[in-house]
XYZ file of C-alpha atoms in Angstrom:
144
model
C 33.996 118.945 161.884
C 32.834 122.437 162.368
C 34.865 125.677 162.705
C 34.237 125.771 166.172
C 35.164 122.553 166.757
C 38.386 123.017 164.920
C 39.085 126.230 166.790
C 39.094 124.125 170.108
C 41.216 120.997 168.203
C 43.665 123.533 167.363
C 43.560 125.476 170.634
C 44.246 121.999 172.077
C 47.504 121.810 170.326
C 49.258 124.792 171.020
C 49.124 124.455 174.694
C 50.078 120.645 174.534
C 53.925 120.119 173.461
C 52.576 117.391 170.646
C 54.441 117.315 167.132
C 52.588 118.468 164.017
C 49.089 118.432 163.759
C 47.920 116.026 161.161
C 44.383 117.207 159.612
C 42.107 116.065 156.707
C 40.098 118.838 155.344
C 37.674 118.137 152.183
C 39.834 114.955 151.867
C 43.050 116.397 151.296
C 45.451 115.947 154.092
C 46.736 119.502 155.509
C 49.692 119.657 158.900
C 50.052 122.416 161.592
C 53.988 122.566 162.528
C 55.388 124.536 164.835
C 58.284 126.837 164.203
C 60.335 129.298 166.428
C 58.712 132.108 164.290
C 54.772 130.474 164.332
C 53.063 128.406 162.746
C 53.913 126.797 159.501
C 50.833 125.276 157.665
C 50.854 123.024 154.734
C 48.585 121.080 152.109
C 49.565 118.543 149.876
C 47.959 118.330 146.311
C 46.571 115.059 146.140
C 47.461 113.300 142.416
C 46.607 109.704 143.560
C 50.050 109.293 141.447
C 53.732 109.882 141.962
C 54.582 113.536 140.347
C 56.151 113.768 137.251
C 58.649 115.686 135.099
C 56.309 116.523 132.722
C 53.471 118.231 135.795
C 56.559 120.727 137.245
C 57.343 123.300 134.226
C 53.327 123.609 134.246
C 53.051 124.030 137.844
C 55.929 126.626 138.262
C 53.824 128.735 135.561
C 50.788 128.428 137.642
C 52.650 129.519 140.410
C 53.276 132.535 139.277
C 49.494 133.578 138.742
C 49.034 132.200 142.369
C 51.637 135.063 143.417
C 49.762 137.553 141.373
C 46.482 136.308 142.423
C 47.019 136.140 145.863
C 49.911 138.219 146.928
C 51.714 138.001 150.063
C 48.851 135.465 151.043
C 50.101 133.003 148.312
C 50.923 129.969 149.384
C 54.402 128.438 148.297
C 54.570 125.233 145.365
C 57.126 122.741 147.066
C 58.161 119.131 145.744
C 58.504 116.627 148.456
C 61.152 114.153 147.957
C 59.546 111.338 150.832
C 56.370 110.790 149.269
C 56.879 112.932 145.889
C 54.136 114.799 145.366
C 53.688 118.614 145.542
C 53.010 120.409 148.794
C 51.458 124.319 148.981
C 53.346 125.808 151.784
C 52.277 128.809 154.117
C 53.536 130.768 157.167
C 51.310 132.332 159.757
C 53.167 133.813 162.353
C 50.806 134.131 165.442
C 49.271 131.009 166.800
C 46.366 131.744 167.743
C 43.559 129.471 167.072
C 40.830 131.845 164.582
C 44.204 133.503 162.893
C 45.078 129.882 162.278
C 41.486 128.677 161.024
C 41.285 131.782 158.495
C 44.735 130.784 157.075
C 43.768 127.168 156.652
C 41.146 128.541 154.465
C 43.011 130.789 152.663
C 45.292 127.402 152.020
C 42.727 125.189 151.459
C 41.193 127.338 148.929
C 44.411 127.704 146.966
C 44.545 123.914 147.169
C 41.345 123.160 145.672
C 42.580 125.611 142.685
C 45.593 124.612 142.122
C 44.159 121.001 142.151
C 41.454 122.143 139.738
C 44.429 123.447 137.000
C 46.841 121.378 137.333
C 44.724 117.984 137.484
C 41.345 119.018 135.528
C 40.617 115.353 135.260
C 39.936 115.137 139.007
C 37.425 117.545 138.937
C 33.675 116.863 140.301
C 31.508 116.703 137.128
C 28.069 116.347 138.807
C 27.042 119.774 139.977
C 23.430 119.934 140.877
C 21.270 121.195 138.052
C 19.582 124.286 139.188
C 15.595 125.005 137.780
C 15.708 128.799 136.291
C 11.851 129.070 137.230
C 13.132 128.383 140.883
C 15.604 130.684 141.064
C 13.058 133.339 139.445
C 10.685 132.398 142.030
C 13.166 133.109 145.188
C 14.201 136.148 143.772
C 10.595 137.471 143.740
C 10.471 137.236 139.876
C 12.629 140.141 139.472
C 14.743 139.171 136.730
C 15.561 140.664 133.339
């Protein structure tokens, strides 16, 4: 789906009455729900597993780099009880549609952190292997 495409899906919503909007963005599942004070958006950190004991005392450390990181745009570290895993939660008070887009983002980019401390094991091991004498090439062989 493009951006502008998910501009119009989520311009769609807010003039319809629907429920929450139920999204999947780089295969992480992320909702839209609608509050009396905006928009409440929300990712879940995908484990493949139930959470355990043992995860939480780590992630409440990490959450408070994500505070320091990322300040008032920080997204919130909540345990779900219904399907146990950890959710990042954010609030974005004006619906409108590009606002909304720039904070999924924001979230979705604190996601794929978050994922990539706590669960290191899950990350993607085959990055493309880039040829120095390319790169030298495209940068009109100005390099040290």
């Amino acid at each position: 789906m493009t951006s502008t495409e998910l501009i119009h899906l989520i311009e769609h919503w807010l003039n319809s009455v629907d429920g929450p909007l139920s999204l999947d963005i780089d295969g992480g599942p992320v909702l839209l729900t609608r509050y009396p004070r905006g928009i409440g958006c929300s990712a879940r950190l995908t484990t493949g597993k139930e959470v355990d004991d043992a995860l939480l005392p780590r992630a409440l450390v990490f959450s408070t780099a994500s505070l320091q990181r990322f300040g008032w745009q920080a997204a919130a570290l909540a345990y779900a009880e219904a399907d146990k895993q950890l959710w990042l939660l954010m609030r974005h008070e004006p619906d409108e549609p590009q606002a909304l887009c720039r904070a999924l983002e924001n979230l979705v980019n604190q996601r794929d952190a978050w994922q990539g401390l706590l669960f290191p094991e899950r990350r993607k091991t085959d990055l493309p292997v880039t040829n120095l004498h390319t790169l030298a090439w495209s940068q009109g062989d100005w390099h040290a």
